[in-house]
Amino acid sequence: MDIDRGRFFALLNKYLHEPNGFCITYERASRPGLPACVDTEIGKELMLEKNLIDDCTLPIANYNYAAIRGRLIKRDIRVSSPTIVARAKSLGCYQPYPKRRCSTYEKNQR
């Protein structure tokens, strides 16, 4: 068997306590995903933000995922910012941040 020592003794202990019902199975389960209603609310907020960015009359150029998260929290929907970014990538509402330009100090250090 290709298991470490701790796992081996944990299985041995389980077998010694219950030999008839002992079974080696993978017991982990995947975490449940977001409910569909939460996913649609995230999509609505992302599309609202996309419309603001696409409007040429407004000086908004980047997505503000923290603001989206704040608006969702006001509606009692608690999700993390990385979750919002992942949904934005899947919906096509993601702009990668431009690479930071080197300052003159950093250029002189090379």
CSV table of N, CA and C in Angstrom, one decimal:
chain,number,residue,atom,x,y,z
A,1,MET,N,0.8,-1.2,0.0
A,1,MET,CA,0.0,0.0,0.0
A,1,MET,C,0.9,1.2,0.0
A,2,ASP,N,0.4,2.3,-0.6
A,2,ASP,CA,1.2,3.5,-0.7
A,2,ASP,C,0.5,4.6,0.1
A,3,ILE,N,0.5,4.3,1.4
A,3,ILE,CA,0.0,5.3,2.4
A,3,ILE,C,1.1,5.6,3.4
A,4,ASP,N,0.9,6.8,4.1
A,4,ASP,CA,1.9,7.1,5.1
A,4,ASP,C,1.6,6.4,6.4
A,5,ARG,N,2.5,6.5,7.3
A,5,ARG,CA,2.4,5.8,8.6
A,5,ARG,C,1.2,6.2,9.4
A,6,GLY,N,1.0,7.5,9.5
A,6,GLY,CA,-0.2,8.0,10.3
A,6,GLY,C,-1.5,7.5,9.7
A,7,ARG,N,-1.7,7.5,8.4
A,7,ARG,CA,-2.9,7.0,7.8
A,7,ARG,C,-3.0,5.5,8.0
A,8,PHE,N,-1.9,4.7,7.9
A,8,PHE,CA,-2.0,3.3,8.2
A,8,PHE,C,-2.5,3.0,9.6
A,9,PHE,N,-1.9,3.7,10.6
A,9,PHE,CA,-2.4,3.4,11.9
A,9,PHE,C,-3.8,3.8,12.2
A,10,ALA,N,-4.2,4.9,11.5
A,10,ALA,CA,-5.6,5.3,11.7
A,10,ALA,C,-6.6,4.3,11.1
A,11,LEU,N,-6.2,3.7,10.0
A,11,LEU,CA,-7.0,2.6,9.4
A,11,LEU,C,-7.0,1.4,10.2
A,12,LEU,N,-5.8,1.1,10.8
A,12,LEU,CA,-5.7,-0.1,11.7
A,12,LEU,C,-6.5,0.1,12.9
A,13,ASN,N,-6.5,1.2,13.5
A,13,ASN,CA,-7.3,1.5,14.7
A,13,ASN,C,-8.8,1.4,14.3
A,14,LYS,N,-9.2,1.9,13.2
A,14,LYS,CA,-10.6,1.8,12.8
A,14,LYS,C,-11.0,0.3,12.6
A,15,TYR,N,-10.1,-0.5,12.0
A,15,TYR,CA,-10.4,-1.9,11.8
A,15,TYR,C,-10.5,-2.7,13.1
A,16,LEU,N,-9.6,-2.3,14.1
A,16,LEU,CA,-9.6,-3.0,15.3
A,16,LEU,C,-10.9,-2.7,16.1
A,17,HIS,N,-11.4,-1.5,16.0
A,17,HIS,CA,-12.7,-1.2,16.7
A,17,HIS,C,-13.9,-1.7,16.0
A,18,GLU,N,-13.9,-1.9,14.7
A,18,GLU,CA,-15.1,-2.4,14.0
A,18,GLU,C,-14.7,-3.2,12.8
A,19,PRO,N,-14.3,-4.5,13.1
A,19,PRO,CA,-13.8,-5.3,12.0
A,19,PRO,C,-14.8,-5.7,11.0
A,20,ASN,N,-16.1,-5.9,11.4
A,20,ASN,CA,-17.1,-6.3,10.4
A,20,ASN,C,-17.5,-5.2,9.5
A,21,GLY,N,-17.6,-4.0,10.0
A,21,GLY,CA,-18.1,-2.9,9.1
A,21,GLY,C,-16.9,-2.1,8.5
A,22,PHE,N,-15.7,-2.6,8.6
A,22,PHE,CA,-14.6,-1.8,8.1
A,22,PHE,C,-14.5,-1.8,6.6
A,23,CYS,N,-14.3,-0.7,6.0
A,23,CYS,CA,-14.2,-0.5,4.6
A,23,CYS,C,-13.2,0.7,4.3
A,24,ILE,N,-12.4,0.4,3.3
A,24,ILE,CA,-11.5,1.5,2.9
A,24,ILE,C,-12.1,2.2,1.7
A,25,THR,N,-12.7,3.3,1.9
A,25,THR,CA,-13.3,4.1,0.8
A,25,THR,C,-12.8,5.5,1.0
A,26,TYR,N,-12.9,6.2,-0.1
A,26,TYR,CA,-12.6,7.6,-0.1
A,26,TYR,C,-13.8,8.4,0.4
A,27,GLU,N,-13.6,9.0,1.5
A,27,GLU,CA,-14.8,9.6,2.2
A,27,GLU,C,-15.0,11.1,2.0
A,28,ARG,N,-14.1,11.8,1.3
A,28,ARG,CA,-14.2,13.2,1.1
A,28,ARG,C,-15.3,13.4,0.0
A,29,ALA,N,-16.0,14.5,0.2
A,29,ALA,CA,-17.0,14.9,-0.8
A,29,ALA,C,-16.7,16.3,-1.2
A,30,SER,N,-17.0,16.7,-2.4
A,30,SER,CA,-16.8,18.0,-2.9
A,30,SER,C,-17.7,19.0,-2.2
A,31,ARG,N,-17.2,20.2,-2.0
A,31,ARG,CA,-18.1,21.2,-1.4
A,31,ARG,C,-19.2,21.6,-2.3
A,32,PRO,N,-20.3,21.9,-1.7
A,32,PRO,CA,-21.4,22.4,-2.6
A,32,PRO,C,-21.1,23.7,-3.2
A,33,GLY,N,-21.6,23.9,-4.5
A,33,GLY,CA,-21.4,25.1,-5.2
A,33,GLY,C,-22.3,26.2,-4.7
A,34,LEU,N,-22.2,27.3,-5.3
A,34,LEU,CA,-23.1,28.4,-5.0
A,34,LEU,C,-24.5,28.1,-5.5
A,35,PRO,N,-25.5,28.6,-4.7
A,35,PRO,CA,-26.9,28.4,-5.3
A,35,PRO,C,-27.1,29.2,-6.5
A,36,ALA,N,-28.0,28.8,-7.3
A,36,ALA,CA,-28.2,29.4,-8.6
A,36,ALA,C,-28.7,30.9,-8.5
A,37,CYS,N,-29.4,31.2,-7.5
A,37,CYS,CA,-29.9,32.6,-7.3
A,37,CYS,C,-28.7,33.5,-6.9
A,38,VAL,N,-27.7,33.0,-6.2
A,38,VAL,CA,-26.5,33.8,-5.9
A,38,VAL,C,-25.7,34.0,-7.2
A,39,ASP,N,-25.6,32.9,-7.9
A,39,ASP,CA,-24.8,33.0,-9.2
A,39,ASP,C,-25.5,34.0,-10.1
A,40,THR,N,-26.8,34.1,-10.2
A,40,THR,CA,-27.4,35.0,-11.1
A,40,THR,C,-27.3,36.5,-10.6
A,41,GLU,N,-27.3,36.6,-9.3
A,41,GLU,CA,-27.1,38.0,-8.7
A,41,GLU,C,-25.7,38.5,-9.0
A,42,ILE,N,-24.7,37.6,-8.9
A,42,ILE,CA,-23.3,38.0,-9.2
A,42,ILE,C,-23.3,38.4,-10.7
A,43,GLY,N,-23.9,37.6,-11.6
A,43,GLY,CA,-23.9,37.9,-13.0
A,43,GLY,C,-24.6,39.3,-13.3
A,44,LYS,N,-25.7,39.6,-12.6
A,44,LYS,CA,-26.4,40.9,-12.7
A,44,LYS,C,-25.5,42.0,-12.4
A,45,GLU,N,-24.8,41.9,-11.2
A,45,GLU,CA,-23.9,42.9,-10.8
A,45,GLU,C,-22.7,43.1,-11.8
A,46,LEU,N,-22.2,42.0,-12.3
A,46,LEU,CA,-21.1,42.1,-13.2
A,46,LEU,C,-21.5,42.8,-14.5
A,47,MET,N,-22.7,42.4,-15.0
A,47,MET,CA,-23.2,43.1,-16.2
A,47,MET,C,-23.5,44.6,-16.0
A,48,LEU,N,-23.9,44.9,-14.8
A,48,LEU,CA,-24.1,46.3,-14.5
A,48,LEU,C,-22.8,47.1,-14.5
A,49,GLU,N,-21.8,46.5,-14.0
A,49,GLU,CA,-20.4,47.1,-14.0
A,49,GLU,C,-19.9,47.1,-15.4
A,50,LYS,N,-20.2,46.1,-16.2
A,50,LYS,CA,-19.7,46.1,-17.6
A,50,LYS,C,-20.3,47.2,-18.4
A,51,ASN,N,-21.6,47.4,-18.2
A,51,ASN,CA,-22.3,48.5,-18.8
A,51,ASN,C,-21.7,49.9,-18.5
A,52,LEU,N,-21.3,50.0,-17.2
A,52,LEU,CA,-20.6,51.3,-16.8
A,52,LEU,C,-19.3,51.5,-17.5
A,53,ILE,N,-18.5,50.4,-17.6
A,53,ILE,CA,-17.2,50.5,-18.2
A,53,ILE,C,-17.4,50.7,-19.7
A,54,ASP,N,-18.4,50.1,-20.4
A,54,ASP,CA,-18.6,50.3,-21.8
A,54,ASP,C,-19.1,51.7,-22.2
A,55,ASP,N,-19.7,52.4,-21.2
A,55,ASP,CA,-20.2,53.7,-21.4
A,55,ASP,C,-19.0,54.7,-21.6
A,56,CYS,N,-18.9,55.3,-22.7
A,56,CYS,CA,-17.8,56.2,-23.0
A,56,CYS,C,-17.9,57.5,-22.2
A,57,THR,N,-19.1,57.9,-21.8
A,57,THR,CA,-19.2,59.2,-21.1
A,57,THR,C,-18.8,59.1,-19.7
A,58,LEU,N,-18.6,57.9,-19.1
A,58,LEU,CA,-18.1,57.8,-17.7
A,58,LEU,C,-16.6,57.5,-17.7
A,59,PRO,N,-15.9,58.0,-16.7
A,59,PRO,CA,-14.5,57.8,-16.6
A,59,PRO,C,-14.1,56.5,-15.9
A,60,ILE,N,-14.9,55.5,-16.0
A,60,ILE,CA,-14.6,54.2,-15.4
A,60,ILE,C,-14.0,53.3,-16.4
A,61,ALA,N,-12.8,52.7,-16.0
A,61,ALA,CA,-12.0,51.9,-16.9
A,61,ALA,C,-11.8,50.5,-16.4
A,62,ASN,N,-12.0,50.2,-15.1
A,62,ASN,CA,-11.7,48.9,-14.6
A,62,ASN,C,-12.9,48.4,-13.7
A,63,TYR,N,-12.9,47.1,-13.5
A,63,TYR,CA,-14.0,46.5,-12.7
A,63,TYR,C,-13.6,46.7,-11.2
A,64,ASN,N,-14.5,47.0,-10.4
A,64,ASN,CA,-14.3,47.1,-9.0
A,64,ASN,C,-15.0,46.0,-8.3
A,65,TYR,N,-14.3,44.9,-8.1
A,65,TYR,CA,-14.9,43.7,-7.5
A,65,TYR,C,-15.2,43.8,-6.1
A,66,ALA,N,-14.5,44.6,-5.4
A,66,ALA,CA,-14.8,44.9,-3.9
A,66,ALA,C,-16.1,45.6,-3.8
A,67,ALA,N,-16.4,46.5,-4.7
A,67,ALA,CA,-17.6,47.3,-4.7
A,67,ALA,C,-18.8,46.3,-5.0
A,68,ILE,N,-18.6,45.4,-6.0
A,68,ILE,CA,-19.6,44.4,-6.3
A,68,ILE,C,-19.9,43.6,-5.1
A,69,ARG,N,-18.8,43.2,-4.4
A,69,ARG,CA,-19.0,42.3,-3.2
A,69,ARG,C,-19.7,43.1,-2.1
A,70,GLY,N,-19.4,44.4,-2.0
A,70,GLY,CA,-20.2,45.2,-1.0
A,70,GLY,C,-21.6,45.4,-1.3
A,71,ARG,N,-22.0,45.5,-2.6
A,71,ARG,CA,-23.4,45.6,-3.0
A,71,ARG,C,-24.1,44.3,-2.7
A,72,LEU,N,-23.4,43.2,-2.9
A,72,LEU,CA,-24.0,41.9,-2.6
A,72,LEU,C,-24.2,41.6,-1.1
A,73,ILE,N,-23.3,42.1,-0.3
A,73,ILE,CA,-23.4,42.0,1.1
A,73,ILE,C,-24.6,42.8,1.6
A,74,LYS,N,-24.9,43.9,1.0
A,74,LYS,CA,-26.0,44.7,1.4
A,74,LYS,C,-27.3,43.9,1.2
A,75,ARG,N,-27.3,43.0,0.2
A,75,ARG,CA,-28.5,42.1,0.0
A,75,ARG,C,-28.4,40.8,0.7
A,76,ASP,N,-27.5,40.7,1.7
A,76,ASP,CA,-27.3,39.5,2.5
A,76,ASP,C,-26.8,38.3,1.6
A,77,ILE,N,-25.9,38.6,0.6
A,77,ILE,CA,-25.3,37.5,-0.2
A,77,ILE,C,-23.8,37.7,0.1
A,78,ARG,N,-23.2,36.7,0.8
A,78,ARG,CA,-21.8,36.7,1.2
A,78,ARG,C,-21.0,35.8,0.3
A,79,VAL,N,-20.2,36.4,-0.5
A,79,VAL,CA,-19.3,35.7,-1.4
A,79,VAL,C,-17.9,36.4,-1.3
A,80,SER,N,-16.9,35.6,-1.6
A,80,SER,CA,-15.5,36.2,-1.6
A,80,SER,C,-15.2,36.9,-2.9
A,81,SER,N,-14.3,37.8,-2.9
A,81,SER,CA,-13.9,38.5,-4.1
A,81,SER,C,-13.3,37.6,-5.1
A,82,PRO,N,-12.5,36.5,-4.7
A,82,PRO,CA,-12.0,35.6,-5.7
A,82,PRO,C,-13.1,34.8,-6.4
A,83,THR,N,-14.2,34.6,-5.7
A,83,THR,CA,-15.4,34.0,-6.4
A,83,THR,C,-16.0,34.9,-7.4
A,84,ILE,N,-16.1,36.2,-7.1
A,84,ILE,CA,-16.6,37.1,-8.1
A,84,ILE,C,-15.7,37.2,-9.3
A,85,VAL,N,-14.4,37.2,-9.0
A,85,VAL,CA,-13.4,37.3,-10.2
A,85,VAL,C,-13.5,36.0,-11.0
A,86,ALA,N,-13.7,34.9,-10.4
A,86,ALA,CA,-13.9,33.6,-11.2
A,86,ALA,C,-15.1,33.7,-12.0
A,87,ARG,N,-16.2,34.2,-11.5
A,87,ARG,CA,-17.5,34.3,-12.3
A,87,ARG,C,-17.3,35.4,-13.4
A,88,ALA,N,-16.5,36.4,-13.1
A,88,ALA,CA,-16.3,37.5,-14.1
A,88,ALA,C,-15.5,36.9,-15.3
A,89,LYS,N,-14.5,36.0,-15.0
A,89,LYS,CA,-13.7,35.4,-16.1
A,89,LYS,C,-14.6,34.5,-16.9
A,90,SER,N,-15.5,33.8,-16.3
A,90,SER,CA,-16.4,32.9,-17.0
A,90,SER,C,-17.5,33.6,-17.9
A,91,LEU,N,-17.8,34.8,-17.4
A,91,LEU,CA,-18.8,35.6,-18.1
A,91,LEU,C,-18.2,36.6,-19.1
A,92,GLY,N,-16.9,36.7,-19.2
A,92,GLY,CA,-16.3,37.6,-20.1
A,92,GLY,C,-16.2,39.0,-19.5
A,93,CYS,N,-16.3,39.2,-18.2
A,93,CYS,CA,-16.3,40.5,-17.6
A,93,CYS,C,-15.0,40.7,-16.8
A,94,TYR,N,-13.9,40.3,-17.4
A,94,TYR,CA,-12.7,40.4,-16.6
A,94,TYR,C,-11.6,41.1,-17.5
A,95,GLN,N,-11.0,42.1,-16.9
A,95,GLN,CA,-9.9,42.7,-17.5
A,95,GLN,C,-8.6,42.5,-16.6
A,96,PRO,N,-7.6,41.9,-17.2
A,96,PRO,CA,-6.4,41.7,-16.3
A,96,PRO,C,-5.8,43.1,-16.1
A,97,TYR,N,-5.2,43.2,-14.9
A,97,TYR,CA,-4.6,44.5,-14.6
A,97,TYR,C,-3.4,44.7,-15.4
A,98,PRO,N,-3.1,45.9,-15.9
A,98,PRO,CA,-1.9,46.1,-16.7
A,98,PRO,C,-0.7,45.9,-15.9
A,99,LYS,N,0.4,45.5,-16.5
A,99,LYS,CA,1.6,45.3,-15.8
A,99,LYS,C,2.1,46.6,-15.3
A,100,ARG,N,2.6,46.6,-14.0
A,100,ARG,CA,3.1,47.9,-13.4
A,100,ARG,C,4.4,48.3,-14.1
A,101,ARG,N,4.5,49.5,-14.4
A,101,ARG,CA,5.7,50.1,-15.0
A,101,ARG,C,6.7,50.3,-13.9
A,102,CYS,N,8.0,50.1,-14.3
A,102,CYS,CA,9.1,50.3,-13.4
A,102,CYS,C,9.3,51.7,-13.1
A,103,SER,N,9.6,52.0,-11.8
A,103,SER,CA,9.9,53.4,-11.5
A,103,SER,C,11.4,53.7,-11.9
A,104,THR,N,11.7,54.9,-11.9
A,104,THR,CA,13.1,55.3,-12.2
A,104,THR,C,14.1,54.7,-11.2
A,105,TYR,N,13.7,54.6,-10.0
A,105,TYR,CA,14.5,54.0,-9.0
A,105,TYR,C,14.8,52.5,-9.3
A,106,GLU,N,13.7,51.8,-9.7
A,106,GLU,CA,13.9,50.4,-10.0
A,106,GLU,C,14.7,50.2,-11.3
A,107,LYS,N,14.6,51.1,-12.2
A,107,LYS,CA,15.4,51.0,-13.5
A,107,LYS,C,16.9,51.2,-13.2
A,108,ASN,N,17.2,52.1,-12.2
A,108,ASN,CA,18.6,52.4,-11.9
A,108,ASN,C,19.2,51.3,-11.1
A,109,GLN,N,18.4,50.4,-10.5
A,109,GLN,CA,18.9,49.3,-9.6
A,109,GLN,C,19.4,48.1,-10.5
A,110,ARG,N,19.0,48.1,-11.7
A,110,ARG,CA,19.3,47.0,-12.6
A,110,ARG,C,20.7,47.0,-13.1
